[in-house]
Coordinates of N, CA and C in Angstrom, one line a residue:
M1 N 165.7 27.5 -30.6 CA 165.5 28.8 -31.4 C 167.0 29.1 -31.8
T2 N 166.8 29.7 -33.0 CA 168.1 30.3 -33.3 C 168.5 31.5 -32.9
N3 N 169.7 31.7 -32.3 CA 170.1 33.0 -31.6 C 170.2 34.0 -32.8
I4 N 169.5 34.9 -32.6 CA 169.9 36.0 -33.5 C 170.4 37.1 -33.1
N5 N 171.3 37.9 -33.8 CA 171.9 39.3 -33.2 C 171.0 40.3 -33.1
R6 N 171.0 40.9 -32.3 CA 170.0 42.0 -31.9 C 170.3 43.3 -33.0
D7 N 171.4 43.4 -33.3 CA 171.5 44.2 -34.6 C 170.9 44.0 -35.6
E8 N 171.0 42.7 -36.0 CA 170.4 42.1 -37.5 C 169.1 42.2 -37.1
L9 N 168.5 42.0 -35.9 CA 167.0 42.3 -35.7 C 166.6 43.5 -36.0
R10 N 167.4 44.5 -35.2 CA 167.1 45.7 -35.5 C 167.1 46.1 -36.9
R11 N 168.2 45.9 -37.5 CA 167.8 46.1 -39.0 C 167.1 45.2 -39.8
F12 N 166.4 44.6 -39.3 CA 165.3 43.8 -40.1 C 164.0 44.5 -39.9
I13 N 164.0 44.7 -38.3 CA 162.5 45.4 -38.1 C 162.3 46.9 -38.4
Y14 N 163.6 47.7 -38.7 CA 163.5 49.2 -38.6 C 164.5 49.2 -39.9
P15 N 164.1 49.0 -41.2 CA 165.2 49.2 -42.2 C 165.5 50.6 -42.5
H16 N 166.8 51.0 -43.2 CA 167.0 52.0 -43.8 C 167.7 51.8 -44.8
S17 N 167.3 52.6 -45.9 CA 167.9 52.7 -47.2 C 169.2 53.8 -47.2
R18 N 170.2 53.5 -48.2 CA 171.5 54.4 -48.3 C 170.7 55.9 -48.7
Y19 N 171.3 56.7 -48.5 CA 171.0 58.0 -49.1 C 171.8 58.7 -50.2
Y20 N 171.2 59.0 -51.1 CA 172.0 59.1 -52.4 C 171.8 60.8 -52.8
G21 N 171.3 61.6 -51.7 CA 171.3 63.1 -52.2 C 172.2 63.5 -52.1
S22 N 172.1 65.1 -52.0 CA 173.6 65.8 -51.6 C 173.7 65.6 -50.0
F23 N 175.2 65.8 -49.9 CA 175.5 65.4 -48.6 C 175.5 66.6 -47.9
K24 N 174.8 66.8 -47.0 CA 175.0 67.7 -46.1 C 174.3 67.2 -44.9
A25 N 174.7 67.8 -43.9 CA 174.2 67.3 -42.3 C 172.7 67.6 -42.3
E26 N 172.3 68.5 -42.7 CA 170.6 68.9 -42.7 C 170.0 67.6 -43.5
T27 N 170.1 67.5 -44.7 CA 169.6 66.3 -45.6 C 169.5 64.9 -45.1
L28 N 170.7 64.4 -44.5 CA 170.9 63.5 -44.0 C 170.1 63.1 -42.7
V29 N 170.1 64.0 -41.8 CA 168.9 64.0 -40.6 C 167.8 64.1 -41.2
F30 N 167.2 64.8 -42.0 CA 166.0 65.0 -42.7 C 165.4 63.6 -43.1
N31 N 166.4 63.0 -44.0 CA 166.2 61.7 -44.8 C 165.8 60.6 -43.7
A32 N 166.7 60.8 -42.3 CA 166.4 59.8 -41.3 C 164.9 59.9 -40.8
N33 N 164.6 61.1 -40.6 CA 163.6 61.3 -40.2 C 162.2 61.0 -40.8
L34 N 162.7 61.1 -42.4 CA 161.4 60.8 -43.4 C 161.2 59.5 -43.2
Q35 N 162.3 58.6 -43.2 CA 162.4 57.0 -43.4 C 161.5 56.4 -42.2
E36 N 161.7 57.4 -40.7 CA 161.4 57.0 -39.6 C 159.6 57.1 -39.5
F37 N 159.2 58.5 -40.5 CA 158.1 58.6 -40.3 C 157.1 57.6 -41.1
A38 N 157.9 57.1 -42.6 CA 157.3 56.3 -43.4 C 157.2 54.8 -42.7
Q39 N 158.0 54.6 -41.6 CA 158.0 53.1 -41.3 C 156.8 53.2 -40.3
R40 N 156.9 54.4 -39.4 CA 156.1 54.5 -38.5 C 154.4 54.6 -39.1
V41 N 154.3 55.2 -40.1 CA 152.8 55.0 -40.7 C 152.6 53.8 -41.3
G42 N 153.7 52.9 -41.7 CA 153.2 51.6 -42.2 C 152.7 50.6 -41.3
Y43 N 153.4 50.9 -39.8 CA 152.7 50.2 -38.8 C 151.6 50.4 -38.5
I44 N 151.3 51.7 -38.2 CA 149.9 52.4 -37.9 C 148.8 52.0 -39.0
S45 N 149.4 52.1 -40.2 CA 148.2 51.6 -41.1 C 148.1 50.0 -40.9
V46 N 149.2 49.0 -40.6 CA 148.9 47.6 -40.5 C 148.0 47.4 -39.1
L47 N 148.1 48.3 -38.0 CA 147.2 48.2 -36.9 C 146.1 48.2 -37.3
E48 N 145.8 49.5 -38.1 CA 144.3 50.1 -38.2 C 143.6 49.0 -39.1
T49 N 144.3 48.5 -40.0 CA 143.5 47.4 -41.0 C 143.4 46.3 -40.2
S50 N 144.2 45.7 -39.1 CA 143.7 44.7 -38.3 C 143.0 44.7 -37.1
G51 N 142.1 45.9 -37.2 CA 141.3 46.2 -36.3 C 142.0 46.7 -34.8
K52 N 143.3 46.6 -34.5 CA 144.0 47.2 -33.5 C 143.7 48.5 -33.2
L53 N 143.8 49.4 -34.1 CA 143.4 50.6 -33.9 C 142.1 51.3 -34.8
S54 N 141.5 52.5 -34.1 CA 140.3 52.9 -34.9 C 140.9 53.6 -36.0
A55 N 140.0 53.9 -37.0 CA 140.4 55.0 -38.0 C 140.8 56.2 -37.7
E56 N 140.0 56.9 -36.8 CA 140.1 57.9 -36.0 C 141.4 58.1 -35.3
E57 N 141.9 56.8 -34.6 CA 143.1 56.8 -33.8 C 144.3 56.9 -34.8
A58 N 144.2 56.3 -35.9 CA 145.2 56.0 -36.9 C 145.4 57.2 -37.7
Y59 N 144.3 58.0 -37.8 CA 144.5 59.2 -38.4 C 144.9 60.3 -37.5
R60 N 144.6 60.5 -36.4 CA 145.3 61.2 -35.5 C 146.9 60.9 -35.0
Q61 N 147.0 59.5 -35.1 CA 148.5 59.3 -35.0 C 149.3 59.7 -36.0
I62 N 148.8 59.6 -37.3 CA 149.7 59.8 -38.5 C 149.8 61.7 -38.7
Q63 N 148.5 62.3 -38.3 CA 148.7 63.3 -38.4 C 149.6 64.1 -37.4
S64 N 149.8 63.8 -36.3 CA 150.8 63.9 -35.2 C 152.3 63.8 -35.8
L65 N 152.4 62.5 -36.4 CA 153.6 62.3 -37.0 C 154.4 63.1 -38.3
W66 N 152.8 63.5 -38.9 CA 153.2 64.4 -40.2 C 153.9 65.9 -39.4
K67 N 153.2 66.5 -38.4 CA 153.4 67.5 -37.7 C 154.7 67.7 -37.3
E68 N 155.5 66.4 -36.9 CA 156.7 66.7 -36.4 C 157.7 66.7 -37.6
L69 N 157.4 65.7 -38.5 CA 158.0 65.7 -39.7 C 158.3 67.1 -40.3
K70 N 157.1 68.0 -40.4 CA 157.1 69.4 -41.2 C 158.3 70.0 -40.2
R71 N 158.0 70.0 -38.7 CA 158.7 70.9 -37.8 C 160.1 70.7 -38.3
S72 N 160.3 69.3 -38.3 CA 161.8 68.8 -38.6 C 162.4 69.7 -39.7
K73 N 161.6 69.8 -40.7 CA 161.8 70.1 -41.9 C 162.5 71.7 -42.0
K74 N 161.4 72.3 -41.2 CA 161.4 73.6 -40.9 C 162.5 74.1 -39.9
E75 N 162.8 73.5 -39.1 CA 164.0 73.5 -38.2 C 165.5 73.2 -38.8
L76 N 165.5 72.3 -39.6 CA 166.4 71.8 -40.4 C 167.1 72.9 -41.4
G77 N 165.7 73.7 -42.1 CA 165.9 74.5 -43.2 C 166.0 73.8 -44.5
I78 N 165.4 72.4 -44.6 CA 165.6 72.0 -45.7 C 164.3 72.6 -46.9
G79 N 164.5 72.8 -47.9 CA 163.8 73.7 -48.9 C 163.6 75.3 -49.1
E80 N 164.4 75.5 -48.1 CA 164.3 77.1 -47.9 C 165.4 77.6 -48.8
E81 N 164.9 78.6 -49.6 CA 165.9 79.4 -50.4 C 167.0 80.2 -49.6
K82 N 168.2 80.1 -49.7 CA 169.6 80.8 -48.9 C 169.5 82.1 -49.7
S83 N 169.4 83.3 -48.9 CA 169.7 84.4 -49.7 C 171.3 84.9 -49.3
D84 N 171.7 85.7 -50.2 CA 173.1 86.0 -49.9 C 173.0 87.4 -49.6
A85 N 173.7 87.5 -48.5 CA 173.4 88.9 -47.5 C 174.6 89.5 -47.2
S86 N 175.4 89.8 -48.6 CA 176.7 90.0 -48.5 C 176.8 91.7 -48.7

């Protein structure tokens, strides 16, 4: 069996794309959260399609992930208008 580097394996299983948006800490964190959301939804979809999860359970898990993503967006202040209180 081939000796696979754990880091290479992690990058293969959990791929992350480069971020090309505006360079702010909040947007970088949200981008990472968004990529994780997409990855996990993909896994849940495969499990549901293969019969390992019921449609109801898949829906519940995806709904929970969506709520986490929305909470992350709100906490990071992504998409909020900045008011100048000078």
